[in-house]
XYZ file of C-alpha atoms in Angstrom:
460
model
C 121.204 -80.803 209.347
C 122.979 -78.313 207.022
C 124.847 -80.174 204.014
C 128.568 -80.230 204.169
C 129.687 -77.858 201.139
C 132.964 -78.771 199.502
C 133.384 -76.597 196.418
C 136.112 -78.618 193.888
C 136.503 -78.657 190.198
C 138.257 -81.282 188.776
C 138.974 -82.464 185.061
C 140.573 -85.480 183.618
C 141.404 -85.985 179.780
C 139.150 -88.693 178.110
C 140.179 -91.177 175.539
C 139.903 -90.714 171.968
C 137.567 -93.635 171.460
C 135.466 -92.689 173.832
C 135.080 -89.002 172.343
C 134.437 -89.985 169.160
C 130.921 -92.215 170.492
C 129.546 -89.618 172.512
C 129.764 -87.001 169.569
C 127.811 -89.658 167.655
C 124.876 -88.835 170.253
C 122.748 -91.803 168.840
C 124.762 -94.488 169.760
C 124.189 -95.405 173.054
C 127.044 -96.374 175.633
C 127.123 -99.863 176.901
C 129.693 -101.315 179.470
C 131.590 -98.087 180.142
C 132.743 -97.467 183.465
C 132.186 -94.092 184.449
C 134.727 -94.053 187.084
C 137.346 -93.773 184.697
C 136.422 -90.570 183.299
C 135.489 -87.230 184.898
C 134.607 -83.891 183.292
C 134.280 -80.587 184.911
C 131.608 -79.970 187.725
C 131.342 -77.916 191.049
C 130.045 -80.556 193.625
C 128.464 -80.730 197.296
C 128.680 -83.418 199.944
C 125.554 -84.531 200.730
C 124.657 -85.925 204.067
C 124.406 -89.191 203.007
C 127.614 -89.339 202.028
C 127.556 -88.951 198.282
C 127.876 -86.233 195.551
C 125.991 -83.607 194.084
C 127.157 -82.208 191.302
C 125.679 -78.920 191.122
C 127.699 -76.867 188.209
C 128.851 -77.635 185.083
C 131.615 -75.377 184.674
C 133.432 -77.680 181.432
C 133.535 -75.941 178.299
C 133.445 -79.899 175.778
C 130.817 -80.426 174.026
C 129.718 -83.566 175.713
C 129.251 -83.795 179.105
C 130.422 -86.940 181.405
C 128.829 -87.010 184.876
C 131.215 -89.037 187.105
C 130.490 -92.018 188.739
C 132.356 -90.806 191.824
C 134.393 -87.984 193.036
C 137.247 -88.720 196.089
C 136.124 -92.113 195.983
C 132.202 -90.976 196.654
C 129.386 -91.762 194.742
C 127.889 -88.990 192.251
C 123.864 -89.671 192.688
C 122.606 -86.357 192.077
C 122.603 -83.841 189.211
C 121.195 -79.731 190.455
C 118.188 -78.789 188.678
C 120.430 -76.253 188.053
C 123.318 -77.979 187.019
C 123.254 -75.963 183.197
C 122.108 -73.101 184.802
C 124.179 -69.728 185.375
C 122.481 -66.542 186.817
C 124.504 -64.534 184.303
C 123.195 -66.945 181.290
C 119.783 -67.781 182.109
C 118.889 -69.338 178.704
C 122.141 -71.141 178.527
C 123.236 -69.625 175.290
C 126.961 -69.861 175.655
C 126.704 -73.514 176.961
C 127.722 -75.774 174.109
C 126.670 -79.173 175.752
C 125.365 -81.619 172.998
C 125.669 -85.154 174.469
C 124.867 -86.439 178.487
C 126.498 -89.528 179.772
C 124.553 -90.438 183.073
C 126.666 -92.748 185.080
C 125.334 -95.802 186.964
C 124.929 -94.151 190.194
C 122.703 -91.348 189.267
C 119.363 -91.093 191.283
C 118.081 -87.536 190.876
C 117.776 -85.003 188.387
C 116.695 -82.037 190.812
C 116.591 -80.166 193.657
C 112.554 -80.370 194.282
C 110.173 -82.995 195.345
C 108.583 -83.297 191.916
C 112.225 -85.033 190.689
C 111.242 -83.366 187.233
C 113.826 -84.601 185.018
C 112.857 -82.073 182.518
C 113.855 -79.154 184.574
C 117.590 -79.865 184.511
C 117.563 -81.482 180.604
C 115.748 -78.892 179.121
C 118.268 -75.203 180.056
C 120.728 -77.900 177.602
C 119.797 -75.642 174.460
C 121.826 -77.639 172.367
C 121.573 -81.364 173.638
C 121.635 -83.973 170.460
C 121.392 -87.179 172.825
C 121.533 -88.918 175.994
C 123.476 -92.063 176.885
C 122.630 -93.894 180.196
C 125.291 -96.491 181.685
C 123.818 -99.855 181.518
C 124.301 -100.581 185.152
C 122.021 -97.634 185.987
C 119.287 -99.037 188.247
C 116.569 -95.977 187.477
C 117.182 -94.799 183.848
C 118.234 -96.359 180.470
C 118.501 -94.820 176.981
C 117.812 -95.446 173.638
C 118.602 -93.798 170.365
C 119.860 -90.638 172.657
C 116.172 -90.556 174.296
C 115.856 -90.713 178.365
C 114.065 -93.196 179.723
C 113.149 -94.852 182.664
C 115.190 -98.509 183.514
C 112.299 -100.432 182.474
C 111.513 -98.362 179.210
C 107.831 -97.987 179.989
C 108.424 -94.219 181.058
C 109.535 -91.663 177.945
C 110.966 -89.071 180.344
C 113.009 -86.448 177.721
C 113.648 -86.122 174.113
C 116.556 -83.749 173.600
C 115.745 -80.801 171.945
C 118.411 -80.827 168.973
C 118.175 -85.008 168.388
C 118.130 -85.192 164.534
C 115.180 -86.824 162.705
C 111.823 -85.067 161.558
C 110.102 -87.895 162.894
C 109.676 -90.047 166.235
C 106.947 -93.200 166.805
C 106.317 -93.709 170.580
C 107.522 -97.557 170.962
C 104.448 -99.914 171.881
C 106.269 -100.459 175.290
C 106.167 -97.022 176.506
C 103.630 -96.355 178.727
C 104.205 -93.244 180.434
C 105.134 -89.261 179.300
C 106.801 -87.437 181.730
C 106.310 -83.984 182.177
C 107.438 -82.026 179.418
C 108.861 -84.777 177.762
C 108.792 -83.607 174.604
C 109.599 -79.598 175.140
C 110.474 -77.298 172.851
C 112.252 -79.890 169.981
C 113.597 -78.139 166.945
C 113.857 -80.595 164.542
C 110.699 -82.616 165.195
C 108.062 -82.463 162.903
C 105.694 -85.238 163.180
C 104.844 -87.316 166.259
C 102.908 -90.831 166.396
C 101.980 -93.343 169.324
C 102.084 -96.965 169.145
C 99.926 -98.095 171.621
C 97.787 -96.289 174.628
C 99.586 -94.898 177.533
C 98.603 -95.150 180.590
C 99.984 -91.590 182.233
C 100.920 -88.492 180.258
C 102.672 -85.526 182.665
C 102.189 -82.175 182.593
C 102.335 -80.495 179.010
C 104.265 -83.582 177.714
C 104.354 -81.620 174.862
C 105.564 -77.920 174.958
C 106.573 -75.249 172.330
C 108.694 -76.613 169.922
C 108.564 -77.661 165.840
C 106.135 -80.251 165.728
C 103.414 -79.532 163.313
C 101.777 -82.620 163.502
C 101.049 -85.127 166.152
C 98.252 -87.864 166.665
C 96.613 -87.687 170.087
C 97.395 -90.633 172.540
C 94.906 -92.854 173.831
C 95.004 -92.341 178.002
C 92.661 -92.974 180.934
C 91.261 -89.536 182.441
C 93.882 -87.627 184.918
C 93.474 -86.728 188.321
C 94.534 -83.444 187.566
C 95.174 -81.452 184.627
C 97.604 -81.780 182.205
C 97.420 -79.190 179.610
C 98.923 -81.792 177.285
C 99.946 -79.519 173.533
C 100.971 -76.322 175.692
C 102.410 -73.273 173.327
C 102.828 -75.629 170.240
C 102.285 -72.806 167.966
C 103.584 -74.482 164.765
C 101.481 -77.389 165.054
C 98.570 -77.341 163.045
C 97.003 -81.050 162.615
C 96.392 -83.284 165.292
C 94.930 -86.793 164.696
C 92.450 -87.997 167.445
C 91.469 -91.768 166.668
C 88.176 -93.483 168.053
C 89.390 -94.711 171.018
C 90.364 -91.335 172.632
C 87.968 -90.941 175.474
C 89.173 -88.218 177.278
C 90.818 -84.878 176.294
C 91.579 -81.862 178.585
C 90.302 -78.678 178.675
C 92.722 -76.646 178.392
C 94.453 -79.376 175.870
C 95.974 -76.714 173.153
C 96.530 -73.704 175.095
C 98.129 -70.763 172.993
C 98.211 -73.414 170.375
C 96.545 -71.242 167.880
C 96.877 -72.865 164.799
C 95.576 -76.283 165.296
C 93.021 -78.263 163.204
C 91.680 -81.532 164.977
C 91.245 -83.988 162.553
C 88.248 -86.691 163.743
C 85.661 -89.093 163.095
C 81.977 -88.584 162.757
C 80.067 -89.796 166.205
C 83.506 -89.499 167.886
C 84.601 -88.243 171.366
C 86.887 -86.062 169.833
C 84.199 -84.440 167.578
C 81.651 -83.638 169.995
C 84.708 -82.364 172.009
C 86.156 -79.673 168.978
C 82.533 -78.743 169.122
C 82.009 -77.844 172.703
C 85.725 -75.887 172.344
C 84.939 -74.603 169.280
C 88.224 -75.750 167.846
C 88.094 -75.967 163.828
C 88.225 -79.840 162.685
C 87.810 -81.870 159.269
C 86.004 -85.485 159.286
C 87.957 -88.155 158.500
C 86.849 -90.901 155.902
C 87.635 -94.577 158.280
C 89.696 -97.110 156.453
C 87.911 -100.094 156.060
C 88.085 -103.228 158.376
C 87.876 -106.683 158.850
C 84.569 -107.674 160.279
C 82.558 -110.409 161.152
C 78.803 -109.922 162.115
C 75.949 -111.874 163.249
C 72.399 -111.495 163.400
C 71.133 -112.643 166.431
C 67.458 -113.415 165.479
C 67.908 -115.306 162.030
C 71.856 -116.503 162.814
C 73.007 -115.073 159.417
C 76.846 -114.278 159.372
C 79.130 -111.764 157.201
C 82.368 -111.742 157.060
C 84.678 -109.163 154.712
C 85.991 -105.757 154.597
C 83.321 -102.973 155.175
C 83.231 -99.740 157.252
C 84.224 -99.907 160.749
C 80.788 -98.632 161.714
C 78.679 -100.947 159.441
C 75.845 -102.716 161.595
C 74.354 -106.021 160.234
C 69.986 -105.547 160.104
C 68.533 -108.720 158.463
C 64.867 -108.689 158.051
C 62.912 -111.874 157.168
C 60.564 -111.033 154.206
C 57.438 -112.354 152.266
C 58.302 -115.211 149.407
C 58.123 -113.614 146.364
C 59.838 -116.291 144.206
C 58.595 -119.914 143.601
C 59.551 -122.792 145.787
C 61.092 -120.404 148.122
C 61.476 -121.602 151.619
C 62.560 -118.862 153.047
C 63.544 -114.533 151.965
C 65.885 -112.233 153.649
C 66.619 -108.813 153.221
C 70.302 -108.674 153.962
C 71.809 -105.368 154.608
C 74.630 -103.274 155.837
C 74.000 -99.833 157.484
C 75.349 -96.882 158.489
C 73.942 -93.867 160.628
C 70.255 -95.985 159.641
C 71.600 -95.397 155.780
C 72.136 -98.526 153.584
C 76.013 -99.078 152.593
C 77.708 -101.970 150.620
C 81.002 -103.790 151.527
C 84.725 -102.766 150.893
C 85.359 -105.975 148.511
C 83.844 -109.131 148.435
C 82.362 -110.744 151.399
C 81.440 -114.296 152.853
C 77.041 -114.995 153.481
C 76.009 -117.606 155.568
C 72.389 -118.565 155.945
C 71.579 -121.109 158.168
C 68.730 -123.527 157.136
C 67.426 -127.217 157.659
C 66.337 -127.368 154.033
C 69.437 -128.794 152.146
C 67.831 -128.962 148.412
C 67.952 -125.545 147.634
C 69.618 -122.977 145.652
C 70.114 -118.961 146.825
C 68.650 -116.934 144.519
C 69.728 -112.597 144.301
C 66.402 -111.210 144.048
C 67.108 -107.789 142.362
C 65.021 -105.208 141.937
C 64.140 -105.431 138.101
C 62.402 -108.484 138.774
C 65.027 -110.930 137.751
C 67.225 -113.067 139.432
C 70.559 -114.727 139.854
C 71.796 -118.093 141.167
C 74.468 -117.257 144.108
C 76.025 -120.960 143.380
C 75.747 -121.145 147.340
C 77.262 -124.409 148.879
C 75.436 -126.360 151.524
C 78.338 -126.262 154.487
C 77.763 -127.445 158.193
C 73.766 -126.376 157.876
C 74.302 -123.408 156.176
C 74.148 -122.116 152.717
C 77.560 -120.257 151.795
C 78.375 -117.938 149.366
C 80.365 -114.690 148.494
C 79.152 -111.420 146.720
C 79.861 -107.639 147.022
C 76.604 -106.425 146.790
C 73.983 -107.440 149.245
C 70.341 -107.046 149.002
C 67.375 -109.671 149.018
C 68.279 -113.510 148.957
C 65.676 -116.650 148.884
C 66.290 -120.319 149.623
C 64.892 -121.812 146.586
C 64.090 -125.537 146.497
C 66.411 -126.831 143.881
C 64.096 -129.078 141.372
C 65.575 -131.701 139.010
C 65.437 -130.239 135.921
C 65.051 -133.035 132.586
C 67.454 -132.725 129.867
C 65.088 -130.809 127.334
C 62.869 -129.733 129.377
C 62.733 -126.135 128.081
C 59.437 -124.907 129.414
C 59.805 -126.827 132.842
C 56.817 -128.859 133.353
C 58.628 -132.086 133.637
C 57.696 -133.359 130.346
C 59.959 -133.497 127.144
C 57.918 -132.975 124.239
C 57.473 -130.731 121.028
C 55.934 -128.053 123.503
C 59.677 -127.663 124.380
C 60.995 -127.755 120.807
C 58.124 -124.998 120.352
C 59.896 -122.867 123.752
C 63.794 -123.494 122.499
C 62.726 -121.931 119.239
C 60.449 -119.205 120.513
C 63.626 -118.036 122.772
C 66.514 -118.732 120.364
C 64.614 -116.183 118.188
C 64.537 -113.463 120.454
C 61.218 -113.565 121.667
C 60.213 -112.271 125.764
C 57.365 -113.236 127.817
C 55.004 -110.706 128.810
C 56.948 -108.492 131.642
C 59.859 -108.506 129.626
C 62.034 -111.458 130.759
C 63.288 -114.459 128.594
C 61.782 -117.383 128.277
C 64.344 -119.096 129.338
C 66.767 -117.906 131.866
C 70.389 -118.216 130.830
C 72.021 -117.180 133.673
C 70.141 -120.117 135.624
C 73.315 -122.543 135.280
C 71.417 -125.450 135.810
C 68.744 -124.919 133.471
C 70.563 -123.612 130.598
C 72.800 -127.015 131.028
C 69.568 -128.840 130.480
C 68.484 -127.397 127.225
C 71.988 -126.904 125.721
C 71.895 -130.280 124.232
C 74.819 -130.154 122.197
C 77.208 -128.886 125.323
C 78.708 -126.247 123.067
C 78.231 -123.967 125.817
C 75.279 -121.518 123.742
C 71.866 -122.121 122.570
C 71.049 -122.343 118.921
C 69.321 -124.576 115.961
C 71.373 -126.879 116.854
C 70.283 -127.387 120.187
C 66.560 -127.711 118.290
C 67.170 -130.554 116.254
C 69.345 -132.274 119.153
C 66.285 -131.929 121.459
C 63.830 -133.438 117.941
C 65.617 -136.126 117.755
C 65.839 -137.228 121.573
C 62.007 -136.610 121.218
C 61.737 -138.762 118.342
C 63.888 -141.677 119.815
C 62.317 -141.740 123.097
C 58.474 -142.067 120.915
């Protein structure tokens, strides 16, 4: 059945108020009734009963859709609404701000309902302002979206700001959604979408853009179509899926990845030109499954935990692990300082850093729920040592204080090394050095000598 045409244009004076907010753009209306203003359209009657607007034919600078016309609903705006065959770019439209009135449904004449189609002939649109009783779109900040906000259908082309962040909540581009935007420079996601329309982004003044995270289309999407001024786009780790023909007549771009990345093996196949990104790193916490060792700190969001349970090579040792952090089978160290836990059943003992000199250094672990505990930025080989009681004076450790140790304090106060180079006695060994430093002055010295004589001499 052929639609009933009535041809009418109408045009009412709106308030000053009222003016003054929609050439704001980014304020968005709330708890304006529609019905109380009208601007100037060419309409049909549809065979439903309600209105089509199908010409703007106003010359204001914003541009009210009515809620009704002769006491009809308005639920449909033309594709072609800001379209005129002796115009065709809309150049002498000077439209800058869209109020959409509660009872608007449709923003085309085609099955697709493509939004964009209608929104984008506005060459000079600023902003878009939804009424709040709308049941299928809402606005925000002059952007279209749908009621729920999960769908970003249309970004004007002349909103103001060189930069726009995709809200977490969004989780759907419609087609074209961002096309051709003049003042847009830099675009970001939030969080992964879960649908991205047909060249979401097209032409335009963005020159860089990260690439959002989406689950692989049924059919193509072309999604940076013509964006000839963009030239870095940002592809994190969790990108899984690109297009094919993702960049087309986007000459200019440089994909900027991560080594063993989707997105790198993916500029390679194209042949696109990219630049490997150094990862920030993370929080981690790893275990090793075998020997239940645990680190916890900041490191490299690729570091792998490889423990490997080694020979004793230092006396009393219980137990020796080679504790490492790897990368791409290459040793790395942490971003910082990091938390080591060793489990173990032996509860006397002390960790000892065996570095690769030869020499050694207490790690002051604590025994904590059957594990030793400590923190260090640099790991490498650690043994459980079995923490003996050391006597006070007992300088040369064979649990006996005699002149033999008088004869050792001496030897090592003046300067003297054993054979492979070390000293005789280890100062950085807390517990040992507090045993020998008779005098508690916190060095070792002459004094210590006679202190450690005279204890001799009493306990004779």
């Amino acid at each position: 059945m052929k639609n009933s045409k009535i041809k009418k244009i109408f045009g009412r004076t709106l308030s000053v108020i009222l003016t003054v907010f929609l050439l704001l753009g980014t304020i968005p209306i709330v708890g304006v009734s529609a019905a109380e203003v009208t601007s100037n359209f060419e309409y049909t009657l549809l065979d439903d009963g309600t209105i089509e607007v199908t010409r703007y034919v106003g010359t204001d600078s914003y541009a009210i859709i009515p809620e009704e016309i002769d006491g009809k609903p308005v639920t449909k705006v033309n594709e072609f609404c800001f379209y005129n065959e002796d115009d065709y770019n809309g150049l002498n439209y000077t439209v800058k701000s869209i109020f959409i009135s509660k009872n608007i449904r449709d923003f085309s004449n085609t099955l697709n309902n493509d939004e964009d189609r209608c929104l984008n002939r506005i060459l000079y649109l600023e902003s878009i302002n939804v009424d709040e009783s709308n049941s299928v779109y809402s606005s925000d900040a002059g952007i279209l979206f749908s009621k729920d906000f999960t769908s970003l259908i249309y970004y004007p082309r002349k909103k103001a700001g060189e930069e726009y962040i995709v809200p977490e909540y969004v989780r759907e581009l419609g087609r074209s959604a961002f096309s051709q935007p003049e003042n847009l420079r830099f675009l970001k996601f939030s969080s992964p979408l879960e649908k991205v329309g047909f060249s979401a982004i097209f032409n335009g003044s963005i020159e860089e853009a990260e690439y959002p995270v989406y689950p692989e289309p049924s059919s193509k999407i072309d999604l940076f179509t013509w964006c000839e001024k963009l030239t870095k786009v940002y592809i994190s780790k969790d990108v899984k899926w690109m297009n094919d023909d993702d960049f087309d007549e986007s000459r200019n771009v440089t994909l900027y990845v991560y080594n063993n990345s989707y997105a790198l093996n993916w500029a390679k196949e194209h042949d696109f030109a990219y630049v490997i990104m150094e990862e920030t790193p993370i929080e981690k916490d790893l275990v090793d499954e075998g020997t239940g060792i645990k680190v916890k700190g900041t490191m490299d969001t690729d570091a792998a935990l490889k423990v490997e349970k080694v020979e004793n090579s230092a006396e009393d040792a219980v137990a020796t692990y080679d504790i490492t952090l790897q990368k791409d089978g290459a040793v790395i160290q942490p971003d910082g300082t990091i938390t080591v836990k060793i489990p173990s059943n032996a509860e006397n003992c002390k960790v000892m850093w065996l570095k690769d000199d030869g020499t050694s250094e207490d790690m002051n672990a604590e025994y904590i729920d059957g594990c030793y505990v400590f923190t260090t930025d640099h790991l490498s080989v650690y043994a459980l040592v079995l923490n003996k009681t050391i006597l006070t004076g007992d300088a040369n450790q064979d649990g006996i204080i005699d002149v033999n140790d008088v004869t050792y304090l001496q030897i090592h106060i003046a300067g003297n090394k054993n054979t492979d180079g070390s000293a005789f006695i280890d100062e950085t060994n807390k517990q040992l050095f507090d045993c020998v430093d008779m005098n508690k002055d916190g060095k070792l010295s002459v004094a210590d000598v006679t202190a450690l004589q005279i204890q001799i001499s009493q306990n004779n």
